Coordinates of N, CA, C and O in Angstrom, one line a residue:
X11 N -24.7 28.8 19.2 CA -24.2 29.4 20.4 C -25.1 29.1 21.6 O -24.6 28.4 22.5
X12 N -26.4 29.6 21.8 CA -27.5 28.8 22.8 C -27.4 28.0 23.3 O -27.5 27.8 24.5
X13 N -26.9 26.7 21.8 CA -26.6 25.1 22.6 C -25.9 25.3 23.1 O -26.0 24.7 24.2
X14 N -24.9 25.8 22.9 CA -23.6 25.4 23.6 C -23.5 26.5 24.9 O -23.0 26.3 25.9
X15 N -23.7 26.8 24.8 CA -24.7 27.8 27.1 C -25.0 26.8 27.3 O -24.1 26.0 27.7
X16 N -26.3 26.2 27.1 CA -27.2 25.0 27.6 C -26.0 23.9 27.5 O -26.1 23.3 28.5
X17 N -25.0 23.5 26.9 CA -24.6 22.1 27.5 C -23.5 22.3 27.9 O -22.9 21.3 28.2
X18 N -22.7 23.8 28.2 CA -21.6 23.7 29.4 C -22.6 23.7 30.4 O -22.3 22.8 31.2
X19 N -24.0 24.3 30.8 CA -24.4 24.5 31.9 C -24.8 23.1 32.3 O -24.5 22.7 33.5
X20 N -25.5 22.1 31.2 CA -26.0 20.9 31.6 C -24.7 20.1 31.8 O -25.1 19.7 32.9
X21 N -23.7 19.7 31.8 CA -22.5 19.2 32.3 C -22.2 19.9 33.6 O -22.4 19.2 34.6
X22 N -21.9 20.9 33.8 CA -21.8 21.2 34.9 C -22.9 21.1 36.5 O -22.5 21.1 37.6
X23 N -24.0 21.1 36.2 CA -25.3 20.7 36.4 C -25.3 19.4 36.9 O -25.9 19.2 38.0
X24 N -24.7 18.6 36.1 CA -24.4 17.0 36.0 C -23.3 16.8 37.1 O -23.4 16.2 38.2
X25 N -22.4 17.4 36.6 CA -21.0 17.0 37.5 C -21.2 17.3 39.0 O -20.6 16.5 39.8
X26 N -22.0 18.5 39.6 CA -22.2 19.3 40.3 C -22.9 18.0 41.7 O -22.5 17.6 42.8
X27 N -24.4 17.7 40.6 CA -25.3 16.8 41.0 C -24.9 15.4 41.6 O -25.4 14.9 42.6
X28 N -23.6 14.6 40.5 CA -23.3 13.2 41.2 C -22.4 13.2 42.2 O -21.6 14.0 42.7
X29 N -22.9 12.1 42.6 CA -21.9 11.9 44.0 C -20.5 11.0 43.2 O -19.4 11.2 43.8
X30 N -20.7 10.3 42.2 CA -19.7 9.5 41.4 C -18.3 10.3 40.9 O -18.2 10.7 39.8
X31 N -17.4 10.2 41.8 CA -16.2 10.6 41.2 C -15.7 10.7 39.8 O -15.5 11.8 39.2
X32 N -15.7 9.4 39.1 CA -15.3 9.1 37.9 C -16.1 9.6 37.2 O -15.7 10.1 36.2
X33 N -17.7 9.8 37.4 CA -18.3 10.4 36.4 C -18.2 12.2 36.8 O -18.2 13.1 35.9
X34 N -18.2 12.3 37.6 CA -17.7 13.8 37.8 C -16.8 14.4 36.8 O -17.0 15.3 36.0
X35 N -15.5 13.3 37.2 CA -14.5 13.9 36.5 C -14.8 13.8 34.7 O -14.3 14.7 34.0
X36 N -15.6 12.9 34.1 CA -15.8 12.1 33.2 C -16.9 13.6 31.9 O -16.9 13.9 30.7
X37 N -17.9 14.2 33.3 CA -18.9 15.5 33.1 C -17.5 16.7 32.8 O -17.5 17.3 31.8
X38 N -16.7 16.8 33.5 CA -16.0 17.7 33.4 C -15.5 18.0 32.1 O -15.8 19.0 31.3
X39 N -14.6 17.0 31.9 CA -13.7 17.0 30.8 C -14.9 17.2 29.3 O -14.5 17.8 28.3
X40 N -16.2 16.8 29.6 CA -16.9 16.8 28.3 C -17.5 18.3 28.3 O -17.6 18.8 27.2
X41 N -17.9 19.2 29.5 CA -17.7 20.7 29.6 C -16.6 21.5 29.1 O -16.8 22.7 28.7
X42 N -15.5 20.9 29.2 CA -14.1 21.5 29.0 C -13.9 21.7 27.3 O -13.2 22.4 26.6
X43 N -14.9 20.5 26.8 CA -15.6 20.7 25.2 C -16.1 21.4 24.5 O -15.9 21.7 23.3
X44 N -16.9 21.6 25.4 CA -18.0 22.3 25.1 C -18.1 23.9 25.5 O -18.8 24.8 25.0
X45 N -17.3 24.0 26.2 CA -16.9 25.5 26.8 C -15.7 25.8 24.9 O -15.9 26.8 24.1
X46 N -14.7 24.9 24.7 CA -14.4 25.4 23.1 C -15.3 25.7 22.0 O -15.4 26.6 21.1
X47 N -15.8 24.9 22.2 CA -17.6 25.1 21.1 C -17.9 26.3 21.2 O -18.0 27.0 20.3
X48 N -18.0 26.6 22.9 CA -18.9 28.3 22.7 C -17.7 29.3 22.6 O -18.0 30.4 22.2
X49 N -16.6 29.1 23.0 CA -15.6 30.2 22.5 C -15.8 30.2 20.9 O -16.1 31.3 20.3
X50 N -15.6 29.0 20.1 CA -15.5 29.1 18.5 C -16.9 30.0 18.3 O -16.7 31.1 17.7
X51 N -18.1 29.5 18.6 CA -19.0 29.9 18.2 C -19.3 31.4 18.3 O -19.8 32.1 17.4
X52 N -18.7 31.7 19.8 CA -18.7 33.3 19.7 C -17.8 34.2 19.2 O -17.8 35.5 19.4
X53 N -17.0 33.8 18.6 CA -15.5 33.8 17.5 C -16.6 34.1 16.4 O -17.2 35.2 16.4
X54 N -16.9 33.3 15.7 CA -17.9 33.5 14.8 C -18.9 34.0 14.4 O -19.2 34.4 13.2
X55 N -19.4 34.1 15.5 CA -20.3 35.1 15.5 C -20.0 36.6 15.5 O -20.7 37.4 14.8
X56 N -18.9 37.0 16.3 CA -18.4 38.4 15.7 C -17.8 38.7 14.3 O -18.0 39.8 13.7
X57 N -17.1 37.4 13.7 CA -16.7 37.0 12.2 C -17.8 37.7 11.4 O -17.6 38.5 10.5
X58 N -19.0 37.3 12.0 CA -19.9 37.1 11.6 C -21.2 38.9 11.4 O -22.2 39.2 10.8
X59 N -20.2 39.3 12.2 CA -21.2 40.7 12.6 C -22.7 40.5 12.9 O -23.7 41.1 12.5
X60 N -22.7 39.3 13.7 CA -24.1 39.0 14.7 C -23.8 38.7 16.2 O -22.7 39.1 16.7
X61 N -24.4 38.2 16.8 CA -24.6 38.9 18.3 C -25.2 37.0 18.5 O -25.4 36.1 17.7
X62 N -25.3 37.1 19.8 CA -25.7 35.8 20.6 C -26.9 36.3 21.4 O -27.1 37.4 21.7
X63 N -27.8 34.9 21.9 CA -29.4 34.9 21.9 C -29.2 35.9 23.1 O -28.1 35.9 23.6
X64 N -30.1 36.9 23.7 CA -30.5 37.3 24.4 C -30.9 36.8 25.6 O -31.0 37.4 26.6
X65 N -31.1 35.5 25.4 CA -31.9 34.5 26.6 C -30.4 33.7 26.9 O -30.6 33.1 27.9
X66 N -29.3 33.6 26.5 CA -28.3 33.3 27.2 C -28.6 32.8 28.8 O -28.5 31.6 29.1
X67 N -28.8 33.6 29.5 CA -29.1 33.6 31.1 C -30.6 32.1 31.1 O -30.5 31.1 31.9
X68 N -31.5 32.2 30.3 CA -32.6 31.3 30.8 C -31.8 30.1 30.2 O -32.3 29.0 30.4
X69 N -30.8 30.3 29.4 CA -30.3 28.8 28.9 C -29.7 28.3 29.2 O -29.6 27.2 28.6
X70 N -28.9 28.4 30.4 CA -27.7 28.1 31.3 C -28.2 27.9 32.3 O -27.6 27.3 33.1
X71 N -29.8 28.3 32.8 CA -30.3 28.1 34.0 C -31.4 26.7 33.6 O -31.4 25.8 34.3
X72 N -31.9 26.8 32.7 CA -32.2 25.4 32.2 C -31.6 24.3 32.2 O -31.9 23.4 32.8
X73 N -30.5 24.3 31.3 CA -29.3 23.3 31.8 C -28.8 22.9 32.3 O -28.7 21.6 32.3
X74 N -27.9 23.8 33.7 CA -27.7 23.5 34.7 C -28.6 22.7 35.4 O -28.2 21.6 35.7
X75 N -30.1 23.0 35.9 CA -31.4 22.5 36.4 C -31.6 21.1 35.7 O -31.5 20.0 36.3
X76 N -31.8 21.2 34.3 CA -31.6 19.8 33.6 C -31.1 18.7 34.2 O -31.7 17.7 34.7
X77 N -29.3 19.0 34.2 CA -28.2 18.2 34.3 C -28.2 18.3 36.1 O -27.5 17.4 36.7
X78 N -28.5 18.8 36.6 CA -28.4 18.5 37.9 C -29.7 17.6 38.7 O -29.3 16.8 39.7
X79 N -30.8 17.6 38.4 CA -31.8 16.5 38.2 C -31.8 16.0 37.8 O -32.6 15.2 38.2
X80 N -31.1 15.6 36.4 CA -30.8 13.9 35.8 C -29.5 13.2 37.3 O -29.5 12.0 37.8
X81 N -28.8 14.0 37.5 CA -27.5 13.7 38.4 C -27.9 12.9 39.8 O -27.4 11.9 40.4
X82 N -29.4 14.1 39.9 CA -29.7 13.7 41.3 C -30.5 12.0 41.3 O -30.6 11.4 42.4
X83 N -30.8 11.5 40.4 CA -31.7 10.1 39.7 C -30.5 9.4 40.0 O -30.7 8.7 41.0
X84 N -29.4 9.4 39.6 CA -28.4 8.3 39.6 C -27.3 8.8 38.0 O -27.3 9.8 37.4
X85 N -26.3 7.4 37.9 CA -25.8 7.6 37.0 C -26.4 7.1 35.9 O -26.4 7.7 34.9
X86 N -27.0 6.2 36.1 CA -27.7 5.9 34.6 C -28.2 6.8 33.9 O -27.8 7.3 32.9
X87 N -29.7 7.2 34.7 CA -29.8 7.9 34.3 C -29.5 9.4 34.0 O -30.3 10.2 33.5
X88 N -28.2 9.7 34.6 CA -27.2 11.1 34.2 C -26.6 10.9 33.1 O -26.2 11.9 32.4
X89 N -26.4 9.7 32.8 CA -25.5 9.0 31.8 C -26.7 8.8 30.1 O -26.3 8.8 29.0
X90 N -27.7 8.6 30.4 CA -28.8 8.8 29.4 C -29.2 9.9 29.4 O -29.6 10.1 28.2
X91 N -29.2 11.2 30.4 CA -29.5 12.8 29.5 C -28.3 13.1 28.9 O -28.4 14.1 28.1
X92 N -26.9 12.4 28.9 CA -26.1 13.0 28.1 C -26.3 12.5 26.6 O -26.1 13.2 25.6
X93 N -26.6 11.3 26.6 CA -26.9 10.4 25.6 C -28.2 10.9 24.2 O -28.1 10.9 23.0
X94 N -29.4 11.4 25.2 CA -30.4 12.0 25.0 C -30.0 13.3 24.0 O -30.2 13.4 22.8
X95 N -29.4 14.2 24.9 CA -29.2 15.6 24.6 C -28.3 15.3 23.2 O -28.6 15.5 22.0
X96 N -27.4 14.9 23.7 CA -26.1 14.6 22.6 C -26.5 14.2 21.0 O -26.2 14.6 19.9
X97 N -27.6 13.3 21.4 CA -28.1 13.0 19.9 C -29.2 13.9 19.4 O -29.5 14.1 18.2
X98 N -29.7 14.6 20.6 CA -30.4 15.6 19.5 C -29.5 16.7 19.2 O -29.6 17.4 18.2
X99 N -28.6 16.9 19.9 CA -27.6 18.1 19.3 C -26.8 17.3 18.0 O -26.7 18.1 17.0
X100 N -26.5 16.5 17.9 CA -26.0 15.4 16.6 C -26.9 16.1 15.5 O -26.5 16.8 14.6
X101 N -28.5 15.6 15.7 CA -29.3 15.9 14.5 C -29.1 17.2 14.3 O -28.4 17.4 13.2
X102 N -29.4 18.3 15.0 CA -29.5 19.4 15.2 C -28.5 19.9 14.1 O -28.6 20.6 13.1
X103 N -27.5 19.3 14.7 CA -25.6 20.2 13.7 C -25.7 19.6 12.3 O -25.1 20.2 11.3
X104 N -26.4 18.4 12.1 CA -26.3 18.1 10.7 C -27.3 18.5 9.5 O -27.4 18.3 8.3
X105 N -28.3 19.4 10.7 CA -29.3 20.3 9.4 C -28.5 21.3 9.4 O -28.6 21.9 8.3
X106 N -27.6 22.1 10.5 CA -26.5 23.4 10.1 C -25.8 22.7 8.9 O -25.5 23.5 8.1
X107 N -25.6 21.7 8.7 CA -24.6 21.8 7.8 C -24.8 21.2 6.4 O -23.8 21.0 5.7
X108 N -26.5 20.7 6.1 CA -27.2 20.9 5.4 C -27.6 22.1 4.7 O -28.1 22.2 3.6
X109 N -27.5 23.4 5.9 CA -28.2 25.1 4.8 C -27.2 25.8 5.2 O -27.4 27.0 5.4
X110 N -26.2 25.4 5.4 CA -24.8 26.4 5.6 C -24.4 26.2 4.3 O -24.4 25.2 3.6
X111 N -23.9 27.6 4.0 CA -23.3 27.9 2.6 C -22.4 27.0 2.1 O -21.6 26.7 3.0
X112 N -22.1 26.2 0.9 CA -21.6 25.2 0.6 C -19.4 25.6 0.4 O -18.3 25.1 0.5
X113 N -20.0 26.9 0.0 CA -18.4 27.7 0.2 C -17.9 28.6 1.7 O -16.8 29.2 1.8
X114 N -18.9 28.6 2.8 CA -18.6 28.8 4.2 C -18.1 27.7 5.2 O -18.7 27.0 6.0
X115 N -16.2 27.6 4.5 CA -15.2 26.4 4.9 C -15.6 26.3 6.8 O -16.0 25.5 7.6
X116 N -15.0 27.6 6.6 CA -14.8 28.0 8.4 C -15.7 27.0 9.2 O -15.3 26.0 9.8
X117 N -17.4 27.8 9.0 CA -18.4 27.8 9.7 C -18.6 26.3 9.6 O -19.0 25.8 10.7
X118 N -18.3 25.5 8.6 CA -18.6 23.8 8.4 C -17.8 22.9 9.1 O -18.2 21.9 9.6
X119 N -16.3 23.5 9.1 CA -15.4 23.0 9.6 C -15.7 23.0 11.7 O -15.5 22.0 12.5
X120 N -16.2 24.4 11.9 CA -16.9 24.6 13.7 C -18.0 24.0 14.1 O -18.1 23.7 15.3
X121 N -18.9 23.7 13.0 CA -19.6 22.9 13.1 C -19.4 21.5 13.1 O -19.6 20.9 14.2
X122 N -18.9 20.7 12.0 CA -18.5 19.5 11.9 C -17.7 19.1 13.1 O -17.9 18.0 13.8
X123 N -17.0 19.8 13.4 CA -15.7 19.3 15.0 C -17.0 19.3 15.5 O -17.4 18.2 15.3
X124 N -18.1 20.0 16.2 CA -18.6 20.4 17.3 C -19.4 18.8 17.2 O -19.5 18.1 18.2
X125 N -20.0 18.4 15.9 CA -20.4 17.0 15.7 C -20.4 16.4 16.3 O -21.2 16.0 17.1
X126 N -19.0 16.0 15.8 CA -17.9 14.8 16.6 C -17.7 14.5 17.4 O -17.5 13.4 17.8
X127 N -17.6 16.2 18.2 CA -17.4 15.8 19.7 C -18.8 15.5 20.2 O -18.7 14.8 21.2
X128 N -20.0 15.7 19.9 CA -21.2 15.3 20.5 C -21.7 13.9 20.5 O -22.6 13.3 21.1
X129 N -20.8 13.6 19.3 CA -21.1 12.0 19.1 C -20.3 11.2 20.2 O -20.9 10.2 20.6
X130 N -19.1 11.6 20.6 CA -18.4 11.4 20.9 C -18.4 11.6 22.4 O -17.5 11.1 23.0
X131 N -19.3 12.3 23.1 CA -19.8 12.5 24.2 C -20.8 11.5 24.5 O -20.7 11.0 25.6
X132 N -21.7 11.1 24.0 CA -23.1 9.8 23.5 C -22.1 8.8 23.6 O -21.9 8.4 24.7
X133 N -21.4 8.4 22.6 CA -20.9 7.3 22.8 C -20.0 7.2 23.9 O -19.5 6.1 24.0
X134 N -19.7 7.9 24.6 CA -18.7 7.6 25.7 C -19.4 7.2 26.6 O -19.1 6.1 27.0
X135 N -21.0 8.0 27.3 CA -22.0 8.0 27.9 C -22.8 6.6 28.2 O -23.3 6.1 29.2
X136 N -22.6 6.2 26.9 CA -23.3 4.8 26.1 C -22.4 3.7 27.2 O -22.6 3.0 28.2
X137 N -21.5 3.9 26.4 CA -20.3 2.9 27.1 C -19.9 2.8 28.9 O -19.3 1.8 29.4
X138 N -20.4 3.8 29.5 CA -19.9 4.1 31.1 C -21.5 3.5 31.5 O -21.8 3.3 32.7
X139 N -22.4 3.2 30.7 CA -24.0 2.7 31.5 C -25.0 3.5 31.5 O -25.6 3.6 32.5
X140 N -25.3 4.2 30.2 CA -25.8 5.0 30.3 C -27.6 4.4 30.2 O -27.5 3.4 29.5
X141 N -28.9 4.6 30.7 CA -30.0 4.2 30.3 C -31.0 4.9 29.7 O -31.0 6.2 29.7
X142 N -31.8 4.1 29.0 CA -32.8 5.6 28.0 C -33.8 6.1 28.7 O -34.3 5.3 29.5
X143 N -34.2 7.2 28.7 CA -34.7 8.0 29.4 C -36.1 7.8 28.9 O -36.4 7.6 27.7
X144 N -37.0 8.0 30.0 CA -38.5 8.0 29.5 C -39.3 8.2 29.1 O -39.9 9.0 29.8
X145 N -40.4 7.9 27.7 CA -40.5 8.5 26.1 C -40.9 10.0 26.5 O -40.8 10.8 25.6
X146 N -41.7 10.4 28.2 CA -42.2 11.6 28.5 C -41.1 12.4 28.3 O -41.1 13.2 27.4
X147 N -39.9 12.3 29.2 CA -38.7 13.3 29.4 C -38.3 13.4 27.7 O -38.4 14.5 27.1
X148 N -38.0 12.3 27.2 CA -37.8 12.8 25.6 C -38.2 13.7 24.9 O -37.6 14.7 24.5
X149 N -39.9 13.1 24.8 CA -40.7 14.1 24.2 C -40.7 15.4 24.7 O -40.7 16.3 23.8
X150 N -40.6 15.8 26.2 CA -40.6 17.2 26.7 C -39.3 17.9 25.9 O -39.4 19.1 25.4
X151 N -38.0 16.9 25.8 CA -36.5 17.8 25.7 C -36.5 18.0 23.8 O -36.0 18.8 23.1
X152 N -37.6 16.6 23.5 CA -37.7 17.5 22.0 C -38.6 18.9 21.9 O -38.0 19.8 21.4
X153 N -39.1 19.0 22.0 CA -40.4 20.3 22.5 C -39.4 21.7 22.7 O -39.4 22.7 22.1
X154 N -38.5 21.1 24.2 CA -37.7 21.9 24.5 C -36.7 22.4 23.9 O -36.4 23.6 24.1
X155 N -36.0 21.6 23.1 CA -35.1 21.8 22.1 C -35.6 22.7 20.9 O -35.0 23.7 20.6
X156 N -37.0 22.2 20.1 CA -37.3 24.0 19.3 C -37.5 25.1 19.9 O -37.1 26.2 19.4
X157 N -38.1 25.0 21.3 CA -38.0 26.2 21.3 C -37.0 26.8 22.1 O -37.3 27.6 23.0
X158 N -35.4 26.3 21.9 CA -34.4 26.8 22.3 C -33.8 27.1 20.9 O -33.3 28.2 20.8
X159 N -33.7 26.1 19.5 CA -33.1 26.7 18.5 C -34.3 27.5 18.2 O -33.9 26.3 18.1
X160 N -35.3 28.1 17.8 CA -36.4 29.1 17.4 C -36.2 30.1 17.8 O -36.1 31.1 17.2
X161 N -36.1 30.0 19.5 CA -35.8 31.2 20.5 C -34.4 31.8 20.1 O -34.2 33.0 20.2
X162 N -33.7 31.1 19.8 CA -32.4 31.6 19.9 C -32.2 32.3 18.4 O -31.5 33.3 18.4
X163 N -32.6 31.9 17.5 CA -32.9 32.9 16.3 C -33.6 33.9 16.3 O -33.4 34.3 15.1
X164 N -34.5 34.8 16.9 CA -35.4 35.9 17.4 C -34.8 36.5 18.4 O -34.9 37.7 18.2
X165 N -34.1 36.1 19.5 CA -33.9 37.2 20.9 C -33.1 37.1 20.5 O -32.1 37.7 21.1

């Protein structure tokens, strides 16, 4: 649920930031994704009789800030933080669905879509010109990335 705050905000962040029409519209439609992700997820989570991170608010304000400073660089590189992010969210969903219960259909099934579409956001990314981002920014957004899934299991 976390991630998916952090990457409606970072799309929007993104979209907000380019001056490029087509990638505007391009940011949009991959938010419009991702905004289902966190409806399912918070579906779920009530399913679930659990609650969502506490830090909600610093996660959306990260993102947004993210995605709106990659935007302000250019498209390339707006087009490589989606690429970036996307694949660590890629890894990310396929250790959920490595320690997710092997008979919890639902939760594998919200997961697995949510995958797909992240793959499927990278590779679109990839294809429009996207460039790799610099091993610093990386390493910061891996760093950043535990302690957004760690954080979000505690608050």
């Amino acid at each position: 649920h976390a991630g998916e705050i952090m990457a409606q905000a970072l799309y929007t962040g993104q979209a907000t930031g380019t001056d490029d029409p087509e990638l505007r519209e391009q940011l949009q439609r991959a938010r419009t994704e991702e905004e289902d992700h966190l409806r399912w997820c918070e579906a779920r989570l009530r399913e679930l009789d659990s609650r969502p991170s506490l830090l909600a608010p610093l996660w959306y304000g990260a993102g947004w800030s993210m995605g709106f400073l990659a935007a302000r660089r250019g498209r390339a590189s707006n087009l490589g933080l989606v690429v970036a992010v996307e694949n660590q969210v890629e890894e990310h969903l396929n250790s959920h669905l490595d320690e997710l219960p092997a008979d919890d259909d639902r939760s594998r099934a919200i997961v697995a879509q949510m995958r797909d579409d992240e793959v499927g956001h990278a590779a679109k990314a990839e294809e429009l010109g996207a460039e790799k981002l610099p091993m610093p920014i990386r390493l910061a957004m891996g760093v950043f990335s535990k302690v957004l899934t760690r954080g979000a299991l505690w608050i």
